[in-house]
Coordinates of C-alpha atoms in Angstrom, one line a residue:
X5 CA 118.0 -21.4 42.8
X6 CA 119.7 -18.4 43.5
X7 CA 123.3 -19.6 43.8
X8 CA 123.0 -22.2 40.9
X9 CA 122.7 -19.1 39.1
X10 CA 125.0 -16.7 40.1
X11 CA 128.0 -19.0 41.0
X12 CA 128.6 -20.8 37.6
X13 CA 130.2 -17.3 35.6
X14 CA 131.6 -15.9 39.2
X15 CA 133.2 -18.8 39.8
X16 CA 134.7 -19.6 36.3
X17 CA 135.8 -16.2 35.8
X18 CA 138.1 -16.4 38.5
X19 CA 138.7 -20.2 37.6
X20 CA 139.8 -19.4 34.2
X21 CA 143.2 -17.6 34.7
X22 CA 144.8 -21.0 35.1
X23 CA 143.3 -22.2 31.6
X24 CA 143.5 -19.6 29.2
X25 CA 146.7 -21.1 27.8
X26 CA 145.0 -24.2 27.7
X27 CA 142.2 -22.6 26.0
X28 CA 144.0 -20.2 23.7
X29 CA 146.0 -23.0 22.5
X30 CA 142.6 -25.5 22.1
X31 CA 141.1 -22.6 19.9
X32 CA 144.0 -21.3 18.2
X33 CA 144.3 -18.2 19.8
X34 CA 146.7 -15.5 21.1
X35 CA 146.8 -14.4 24.8
X36 CA 146.0 -11.2 24.3
X37 CA 142.6 -12.3 22.4
X38 CA 141.7 -14.0 25.6
X39 CA 142.2 -11.6 27.8
X40 CA 140.0 -9.1 26.0
X41 CA 137.7 -11.4 25.9
X42 CA 137.7 -12.2 29.2
X43 CA 137.2 -8.7 30.0
X44 CA 134.4 -8.0 27.5
X45 CA 132.6 -10.8 29.1
X46 CA 133.3 -9.0 32.4
X47 CA 132.2 -5.6 31.2
X48 CA 129.0 -7.8 30.2
X49 CA 128.7 -8.8 33.7
X50 CA 128.4 -4.8 34.8
X51 CA 126.3 -3.8 31.6
X52 CA 123.8 -6.4 32.5
X53 CA 123.1 -5.5 35.8
X54 CA 122.4 -1.6 34.7
X55 CA 120.1 -3.5 32.0
X56 CA 118.3 -5.9 34.4
X57 CA 117.2 -3.2 36.6
X58 CA 115.2 -1.0 34.2
X59 CA 114.0 -4.5 32.7
X60 CA 112.4 -5.6 36.2
X61 CA 110.9 -2.1 36.5
X62 CA 109.2 -2.5 33.2
X63 CA 108.8 -5.8 32.6
X64 CA 107.6 -9.1 34.4
X65 CA 110.4 -10.2 36.6
X66 CA 110.0 -13.8 37.3
X67 CA 109.0 -14.3 33.3
X68 CA 112.1 -12.8 32.7
X69 CA 114.1 -14.6 34.7
X70 CA 113.2 -17.9 33.5
X71 CA 114.2 -16.0 30.0
X72 CA 117.7 -14.9 31.6
X73 CA 117.8 -18.9 32.7
X74 CA 117.5 -20.4 29.3
X75 CA 120.2 -18.0 27.7
X76 CA 122.9 -18.5 30.4
X77 CA 122.6 -22.4 29.6
X78 CA 122.6 -21.7 26.1
X79 CA 125.8 -19.6 26.9
X80 CA 127.6 -21.9 28.9
X81 CA 127.0 -24.6 26.3
X82 CA 128.3 -22.3 23.7
X83 CA 131.8 -21.8 25.5
X84 CA 132.1 -25.6 26.2
X85 CA 131.2 -26.9 22.5
X86 CA 133.1 -23.6 21.2
X87 CA 135.0 -25.1 18.3
X88 CA 136.5 -21.3 17.7
X89 CA 137.4 -18.3 20.1
X90 CA 134.2 -16.4 18.7
X91 CA 132.0 -19.2 19.6
X92 CA 133.6 -19.3 22.5
X93 CA 133.4 -15.5 23.8
X94 CA 129.9 -15.7 22.4
X95 CA 129.0 -17.9 25.4
X96 CA 131.5 -16.2 27.7
X97 CA 129.6 -12.8 27.1
X98 CA 125.8 -14.0 27.1
X99 CA 127.5 -15.7 30.2
X100 CA 127.6 -12.1 32.1
X101 CA 124.8 -10.5 30.7
X102 CA 122.6 -13.7 32.1
X103 CA 124.6 -13.8 35.3
X104 CA 124.0 -10.2 36.1
X105 CA 120.2 -10.0 35.0
X106 CA 119.6 -13.3 37.2
X107 CA 121.3 -11.4 40.1
X108 CA 118.5 -8.2 39.7
X109 CA 116.1 -10.5 38.7
X110 CA 116.7 -13.6 41.4
X111 CA 117.5 -12.0 44.5
X112 CA 115.0 -9.7 45.9
X113 CA 112.2 -12.3 45.5
X114 CA 114.4 -14.5 47.6
X115 CA 115.5 -11.7 50.2
X116 CA 111.6 -10.6 50.5
X117 CA 110.7 -14.1 50.6
X118 CA 111.8 -15.1 53.9
X119 CA 110.8 -13.3 57.1
X120 CA 112.9 -10.8 58.5
X121 CA 114.6 -13.3 61.2
X122 CA 116.1 -15.6 58.6
X123 CA 117.1 -12.6 56.3
X124 CA 120.7 -12.3 58.0
X125 CA 121.1 -16.2 57.9
X126 CA 119.9 -16.3 54.1
X127 CA 122.2 -12.8 53.7
X128 CA 125.3 -14.9 54.7
X129 CA 124.7 -17.9 53.0
X130 CA 124.1 -16.1 49.4
X131 CA 127.3 -14.5 50.6
X132 CA 129.6 -17.3 51.8
X133 CA 128.5 -18.8 48.3
X134 CA 128.9 -16.5 46.1
X135 CA 132.5 -15.3 47.4
X136 CA 133.4 -18.9 48.0
X137 CA 132.9 -19.5 44.6
X138 CA 135.2 -16.7 43.3
X139 CA 137.7 -17.8 46.4
X140 CA 137.5 -21.0 45.2
X141 CA 137.9 -20.6 41.3
X142 CA 141.8 -20.3 41.3
X143 CA 142.1 -23.7 42.7
X144 CA 139.0 -25.1 40.7
X145 CA 141.3 -23.7 37.5
X146 CA 144.1 -24.8 38.5
X147 CA 143.1 -28.4 39.6
X148 CA 141.1 -28.4 35.7
X149 CA 144.7 -27.0 33.9
X150 CA 146.5 -29.7 35.7
X151 CA 144.5 -32.5 33.2
X152 CA 145.5 -30.7 30.5
X153 CA 141.9 -30.2 29.7
X154 CA 139.0 -27.2 30.1
X155 CA 135.7 -28.7 28.4
X156 CA 135.1 -30.7 31.4
X157 CA 134.9 -27.5 33.5
X158 CA 132.3 -25.6 31.4
X159 CA 130.2 -28.4 31.1
X160 CA 130.0 -28.8 34.4
X161 CA 129.4 -25.4 34.9
X162 CA 126.6 -25.8 32.0
X163 CA 124.9 -28.7 33.9
X164 CA 125.0 -26.5 37.3
X165 CA 123.4 -23.9 35.0
X166 CA 120.9 -26.1 34.4
X167 CA 119.8 -27.1 37.4
X168 CA 119.4 -23.3 37.7
X169 CA 116.9 -23.3 35.2
X170 CA 115.0 -26.1 36.3
X171 CA 114.6 -24.7 39.7
X172 CA 113.2 -21.8 38.6
X173 CA 110.6 -23.9 36.7
X174 CA 110.1 -25.6 39.7
X175 CA 109.6 -22.8 41.8
X176 CA 108.0 -19.9 39.4
X177 CA 105.5 -17.3 41.1
X178 CA 104.7 -14.6 38.4
X179 CA 104.6 -11.3 39.7
X180 CA 103.7 -8.1 37.9
X181 CA 106.5 -5.3 36.5
X182 CA 107.6 -3.3 39.3
X183 CA 106.5 -0.1 37.8
X184 CA 105.2 0.3 34.5
X185 CA 105.2 3.9 34.7
X186 CA 109.1 4.5 35.6
X187 CA 110.7 6.3 32.9
X188 CA 113.4 4.4 31.1
X189 CA 117.1 5.7 31.8
X190 CA 119.1 5.8 28.4
X191 CA 121.8 7.3 29.9
X192 CA 122.7 4.2 32.4

């Protein structure tokens, strides 16, 4: 579930480079607009991480994970079905934020759920999947660009995110907030 939740945005953000001219053409956007939108999606990923740490202290993390997964699926559907650049970037920005929210909500339970003897293998598999997806992204984007279409890749990513949502529902274990007395860090 963790890999299906984290990999789609990370691989897609690496794959979108070769697809940008095609997406820009189809959505009637300039390359500069596309670059700004991609930057905003990556910024949302960074902001989501800070927000996730705050949320995990004060809110039930596993319940939040389900909410993040639902929004992630909707975000990818919005991008895949985009009729204009605003729809596309709204989806991408939400996907970036939700991916980092899921990172903080899903990885600690995964790491803590396995015995210490399996932690090394778990970490290796997780790192290989995440960094492998990012490394494979440009190849996937290039292959998709050869077909002069970008939407099939986005629909596949939406299906992977939907798989993560189904797995999150099937493996749901409620857990209380980490520390209700934790102060909210407004500067962060």
